[in-house]
PDB file of C-alpha atoms in Angstrom:
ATOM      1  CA  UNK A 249     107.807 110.798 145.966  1.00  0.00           C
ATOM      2  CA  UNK A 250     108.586 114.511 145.398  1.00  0.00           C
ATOM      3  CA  UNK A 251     106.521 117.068 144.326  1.00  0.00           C
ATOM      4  CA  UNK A 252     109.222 117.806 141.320  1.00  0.00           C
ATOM      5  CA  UNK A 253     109.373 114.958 140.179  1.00  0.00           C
ATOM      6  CA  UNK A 254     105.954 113.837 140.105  1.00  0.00           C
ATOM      7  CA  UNK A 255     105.417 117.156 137.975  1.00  0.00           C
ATOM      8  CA  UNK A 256     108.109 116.552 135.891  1.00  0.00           C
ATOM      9  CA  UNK A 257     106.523 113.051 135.069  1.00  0.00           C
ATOM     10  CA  UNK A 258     102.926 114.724 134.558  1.00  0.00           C
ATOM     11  CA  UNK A 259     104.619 117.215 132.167  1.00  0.00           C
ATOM     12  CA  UNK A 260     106.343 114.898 130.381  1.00  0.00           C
ATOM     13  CA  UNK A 261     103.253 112.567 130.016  1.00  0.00           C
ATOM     14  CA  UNK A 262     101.351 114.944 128.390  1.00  0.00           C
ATOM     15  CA  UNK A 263     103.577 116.676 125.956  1.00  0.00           C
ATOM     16  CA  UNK A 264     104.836 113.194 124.669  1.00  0.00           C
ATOM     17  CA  UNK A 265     101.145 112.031 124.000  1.00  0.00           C
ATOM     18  CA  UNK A 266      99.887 115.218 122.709  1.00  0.00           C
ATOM     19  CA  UNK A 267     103.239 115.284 119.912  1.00  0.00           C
ATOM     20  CA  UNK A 268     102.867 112.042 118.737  1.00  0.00           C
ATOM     21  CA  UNK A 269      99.300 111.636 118.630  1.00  0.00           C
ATOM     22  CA  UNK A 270      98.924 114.661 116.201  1.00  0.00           C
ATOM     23  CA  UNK A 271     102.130 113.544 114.237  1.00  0.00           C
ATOM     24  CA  UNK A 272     100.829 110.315 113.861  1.00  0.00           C
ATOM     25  CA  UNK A 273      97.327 111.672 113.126  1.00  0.00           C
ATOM     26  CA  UNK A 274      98.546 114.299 110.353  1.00  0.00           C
ATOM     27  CA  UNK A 275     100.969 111.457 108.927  1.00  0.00           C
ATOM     28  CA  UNK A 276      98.511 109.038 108.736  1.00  0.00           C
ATOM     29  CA  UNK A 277      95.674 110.652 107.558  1.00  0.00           C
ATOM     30  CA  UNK A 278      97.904 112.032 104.449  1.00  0.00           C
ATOM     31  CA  UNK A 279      99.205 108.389 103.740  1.00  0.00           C
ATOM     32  CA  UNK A 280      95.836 106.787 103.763  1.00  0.00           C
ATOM     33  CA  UNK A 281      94.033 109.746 101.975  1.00  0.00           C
ATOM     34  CA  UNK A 282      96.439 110.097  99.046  1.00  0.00           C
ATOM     35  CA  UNK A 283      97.219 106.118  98.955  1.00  0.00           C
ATOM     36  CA  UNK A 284      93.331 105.550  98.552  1.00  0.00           C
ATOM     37  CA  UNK A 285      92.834 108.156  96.090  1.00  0.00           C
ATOM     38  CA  UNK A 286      96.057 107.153  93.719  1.00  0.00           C
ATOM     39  CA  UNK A 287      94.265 103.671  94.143  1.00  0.00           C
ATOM     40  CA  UNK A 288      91.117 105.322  92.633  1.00  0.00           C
ATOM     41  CA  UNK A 289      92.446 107.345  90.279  1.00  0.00           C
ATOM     42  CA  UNK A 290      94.688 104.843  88.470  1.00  0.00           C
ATOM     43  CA  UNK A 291      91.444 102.423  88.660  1.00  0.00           C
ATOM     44  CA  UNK A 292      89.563 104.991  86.629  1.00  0.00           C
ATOM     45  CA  UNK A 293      92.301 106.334  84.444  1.00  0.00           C
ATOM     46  CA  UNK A 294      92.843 102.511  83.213  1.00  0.00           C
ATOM     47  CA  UNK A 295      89.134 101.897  82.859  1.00  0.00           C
ATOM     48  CA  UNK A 296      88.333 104.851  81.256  1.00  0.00           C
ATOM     49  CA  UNK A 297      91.395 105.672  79.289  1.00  0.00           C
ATOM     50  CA  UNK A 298      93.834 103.258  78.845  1.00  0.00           C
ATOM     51  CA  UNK A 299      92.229  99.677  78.229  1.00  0.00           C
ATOM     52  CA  UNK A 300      94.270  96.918  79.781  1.00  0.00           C
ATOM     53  CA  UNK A 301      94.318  95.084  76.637  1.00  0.00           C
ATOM     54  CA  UNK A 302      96.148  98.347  75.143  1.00  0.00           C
ATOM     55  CA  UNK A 303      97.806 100.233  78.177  1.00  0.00           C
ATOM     56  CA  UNK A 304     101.670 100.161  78.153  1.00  0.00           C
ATOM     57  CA  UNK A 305     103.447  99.526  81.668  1.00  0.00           C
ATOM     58  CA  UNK A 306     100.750  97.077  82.849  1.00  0.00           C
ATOM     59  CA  UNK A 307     102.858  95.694  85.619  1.00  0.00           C
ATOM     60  CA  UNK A 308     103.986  98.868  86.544  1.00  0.00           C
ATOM     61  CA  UNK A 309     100.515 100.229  87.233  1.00  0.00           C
ATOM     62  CA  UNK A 310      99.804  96.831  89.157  1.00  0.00           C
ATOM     63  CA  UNK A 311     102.915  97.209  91.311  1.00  0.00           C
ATOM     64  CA  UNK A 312     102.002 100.897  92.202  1.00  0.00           C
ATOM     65  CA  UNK A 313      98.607  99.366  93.550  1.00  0.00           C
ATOM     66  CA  UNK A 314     100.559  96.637  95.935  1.00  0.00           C
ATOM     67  CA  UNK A 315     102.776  99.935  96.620  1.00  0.00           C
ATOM     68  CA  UNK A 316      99.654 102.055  97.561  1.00  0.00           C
ATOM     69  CA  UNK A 317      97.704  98.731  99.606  1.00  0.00           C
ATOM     70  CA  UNK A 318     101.254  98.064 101.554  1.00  0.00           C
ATOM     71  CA  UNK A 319     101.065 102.102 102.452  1.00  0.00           C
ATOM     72  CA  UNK A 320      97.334 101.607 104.433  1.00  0.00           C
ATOM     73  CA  UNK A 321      97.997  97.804 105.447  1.00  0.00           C
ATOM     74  CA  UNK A 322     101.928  99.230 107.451  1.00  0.00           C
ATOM     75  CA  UNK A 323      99.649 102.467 108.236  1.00  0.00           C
ATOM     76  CA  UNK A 324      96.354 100.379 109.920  1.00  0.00           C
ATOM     77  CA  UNK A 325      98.797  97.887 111.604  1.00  0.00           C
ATOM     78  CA  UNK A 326     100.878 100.979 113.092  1.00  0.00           C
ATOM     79  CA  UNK A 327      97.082 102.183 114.189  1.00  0.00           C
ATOM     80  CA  UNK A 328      97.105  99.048 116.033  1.00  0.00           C
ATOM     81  CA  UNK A 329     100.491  99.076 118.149  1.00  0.00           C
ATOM     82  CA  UNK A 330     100.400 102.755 119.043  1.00  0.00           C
ATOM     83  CA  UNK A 331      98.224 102.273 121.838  1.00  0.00           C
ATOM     84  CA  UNK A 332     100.498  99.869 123.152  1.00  0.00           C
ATOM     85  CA  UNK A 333     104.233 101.875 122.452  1.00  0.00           C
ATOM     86  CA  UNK A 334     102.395 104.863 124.272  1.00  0.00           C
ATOM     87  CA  UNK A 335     101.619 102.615 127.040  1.00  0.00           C
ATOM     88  CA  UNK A 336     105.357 101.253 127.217  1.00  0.00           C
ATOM     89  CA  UNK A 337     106.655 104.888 126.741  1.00  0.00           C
ATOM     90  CA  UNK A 338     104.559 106.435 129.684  1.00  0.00           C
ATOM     91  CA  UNK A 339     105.358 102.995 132.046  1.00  0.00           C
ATOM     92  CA  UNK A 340     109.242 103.974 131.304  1.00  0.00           C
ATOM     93  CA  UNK A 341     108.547 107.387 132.319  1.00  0.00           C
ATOM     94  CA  UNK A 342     106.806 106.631 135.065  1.00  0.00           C
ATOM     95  CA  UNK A 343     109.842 104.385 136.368  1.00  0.00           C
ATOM     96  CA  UNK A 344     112.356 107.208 135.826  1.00  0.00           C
ATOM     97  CA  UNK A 345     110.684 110.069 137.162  1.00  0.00           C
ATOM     98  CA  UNK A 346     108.873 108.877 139.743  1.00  0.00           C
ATOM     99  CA  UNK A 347     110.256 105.871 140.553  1.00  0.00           C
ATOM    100  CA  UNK A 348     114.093 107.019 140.180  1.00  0.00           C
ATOM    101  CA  UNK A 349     114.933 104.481 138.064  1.00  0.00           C
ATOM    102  CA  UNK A 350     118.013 105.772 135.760  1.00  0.00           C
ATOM    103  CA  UNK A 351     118.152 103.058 133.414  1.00  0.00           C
ATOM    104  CA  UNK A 352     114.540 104.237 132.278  1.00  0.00           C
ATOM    105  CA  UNK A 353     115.645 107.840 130.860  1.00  0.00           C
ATOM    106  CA  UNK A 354     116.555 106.525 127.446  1.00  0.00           C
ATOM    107  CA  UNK A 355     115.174 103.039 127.771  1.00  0.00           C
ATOM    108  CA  UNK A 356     114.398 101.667 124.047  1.00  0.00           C
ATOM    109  CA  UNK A 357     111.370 101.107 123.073  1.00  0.00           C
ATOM    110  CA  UNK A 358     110.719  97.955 120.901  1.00  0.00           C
ATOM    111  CA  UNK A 359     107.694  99.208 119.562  1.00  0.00           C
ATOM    112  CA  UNK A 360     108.710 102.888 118.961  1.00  0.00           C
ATOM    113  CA  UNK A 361     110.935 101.217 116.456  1.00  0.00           C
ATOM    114  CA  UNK A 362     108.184  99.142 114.863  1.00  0.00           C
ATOM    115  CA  UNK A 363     106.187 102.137 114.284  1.00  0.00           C
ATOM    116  CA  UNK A 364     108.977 104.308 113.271  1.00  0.00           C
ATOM    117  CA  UNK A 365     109.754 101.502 110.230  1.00  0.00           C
ATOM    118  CA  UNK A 366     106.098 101.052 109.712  1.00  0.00           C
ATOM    119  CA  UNK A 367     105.435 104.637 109.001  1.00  0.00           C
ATOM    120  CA  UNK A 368     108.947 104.435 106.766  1.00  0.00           C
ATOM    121  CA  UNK A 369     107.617 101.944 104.800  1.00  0.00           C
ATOM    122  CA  UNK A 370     104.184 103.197 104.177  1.00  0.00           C
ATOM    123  CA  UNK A 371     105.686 106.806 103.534  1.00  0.00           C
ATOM    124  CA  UNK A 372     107.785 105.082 101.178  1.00  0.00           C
ATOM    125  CA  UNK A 373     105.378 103.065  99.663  1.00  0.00           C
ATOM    126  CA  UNK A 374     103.271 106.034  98.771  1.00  0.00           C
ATOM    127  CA  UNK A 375     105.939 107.906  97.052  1.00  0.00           C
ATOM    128  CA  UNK A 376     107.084 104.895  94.868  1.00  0.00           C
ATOM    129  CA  UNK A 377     103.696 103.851  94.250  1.00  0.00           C
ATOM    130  CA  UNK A 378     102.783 107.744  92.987  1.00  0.00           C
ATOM    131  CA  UNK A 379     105.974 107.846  91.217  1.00  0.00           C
ATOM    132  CA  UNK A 380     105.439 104.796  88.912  1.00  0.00           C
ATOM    133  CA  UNK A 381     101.332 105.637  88.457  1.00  0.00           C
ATOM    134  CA  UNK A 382     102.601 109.030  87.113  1.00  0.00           C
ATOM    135  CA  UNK A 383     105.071 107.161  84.918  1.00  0.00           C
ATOM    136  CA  UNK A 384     102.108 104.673  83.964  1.00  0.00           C
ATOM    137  CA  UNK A 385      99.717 107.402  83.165  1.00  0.00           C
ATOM    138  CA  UNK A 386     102.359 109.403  81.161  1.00  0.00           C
ATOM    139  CA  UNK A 387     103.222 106.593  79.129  1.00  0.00           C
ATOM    140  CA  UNK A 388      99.529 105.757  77.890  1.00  0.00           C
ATOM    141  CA  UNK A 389      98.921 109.313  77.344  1.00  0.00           C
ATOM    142  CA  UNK A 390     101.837 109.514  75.177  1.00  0.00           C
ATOM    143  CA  UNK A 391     101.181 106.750  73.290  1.00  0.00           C
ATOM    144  CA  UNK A 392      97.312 107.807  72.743  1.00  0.00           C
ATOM    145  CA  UNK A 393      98.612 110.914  71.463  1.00  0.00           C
ATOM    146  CA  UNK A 394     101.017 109.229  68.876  1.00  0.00           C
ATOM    147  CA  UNK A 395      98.116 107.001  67.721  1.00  0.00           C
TER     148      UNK A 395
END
């Protein structure tokens, strides 16, 4: 093996793991931080304000909570095959640069693309979910104002 290469491999190895893990990290941690607390707040927003008996937009509000749980359940299961993808990644690096294997170079990974749509959806998730507890909240604010 040469020298170059090997050090082109090493280099490689620890940029990619160093990017994604704090990507992942930052994304994560934002997802299952504001998910939990929009799960919180519209718990105590409809317990303290708007009585279900009386709130308007009821499913909404209960949609926005599958919303915010399918945000951490896509976020913990991506938690769970990272460790794995980074495995596959660095095994596919290791086969083109040290190995001179050319079909590795851009060699798809199965589970980069799981994670990729897992941290879609939850990202998603969040911002729908948000978007109709805002809309829930407005609308039984408005409609305590008006009596």
């Amino acid at each position: 093996m040469n020298t170059q290469a090997f050090t082109l491999w090493r280099d490689y190895q620890k940029a990619h793991w160093e990017l994604r893990n704090r990507s992942f990290e930052q994304f994560d941690k934002a997802v299952l931080t504001l998910s939990s607390a929009g799960l919180g707040f519209s718990l105590a927003f409809l317990r303290d304000f708007a009585q279900p008996k009386e709130a308007i937009f009821l499913d909404g509000l209960m949609t926005s909570w599958g919303l915010f749980a399918l945000a951490v359940i896509t976020t913990v299961v991506s938690f769970f095959i990272s460790p794995f993808e980074v495995a596959q990644q660095l095994s596919n690096a290791e086969k083109y640069y040290v190995d001179g294997k050319r079909k590795y170079f851009n060699k798809k990974n199965r589970l980069t693309v799981a994670i990729t749509w897992l941290n879609a959806t939850s990202g998603v998730s969040l911002l729908v979910a948000v978007v109709i507890t805002v809309l829930f909240v407005s609308l039984n604010i408005a409609a305590k104002a008006r009596g």
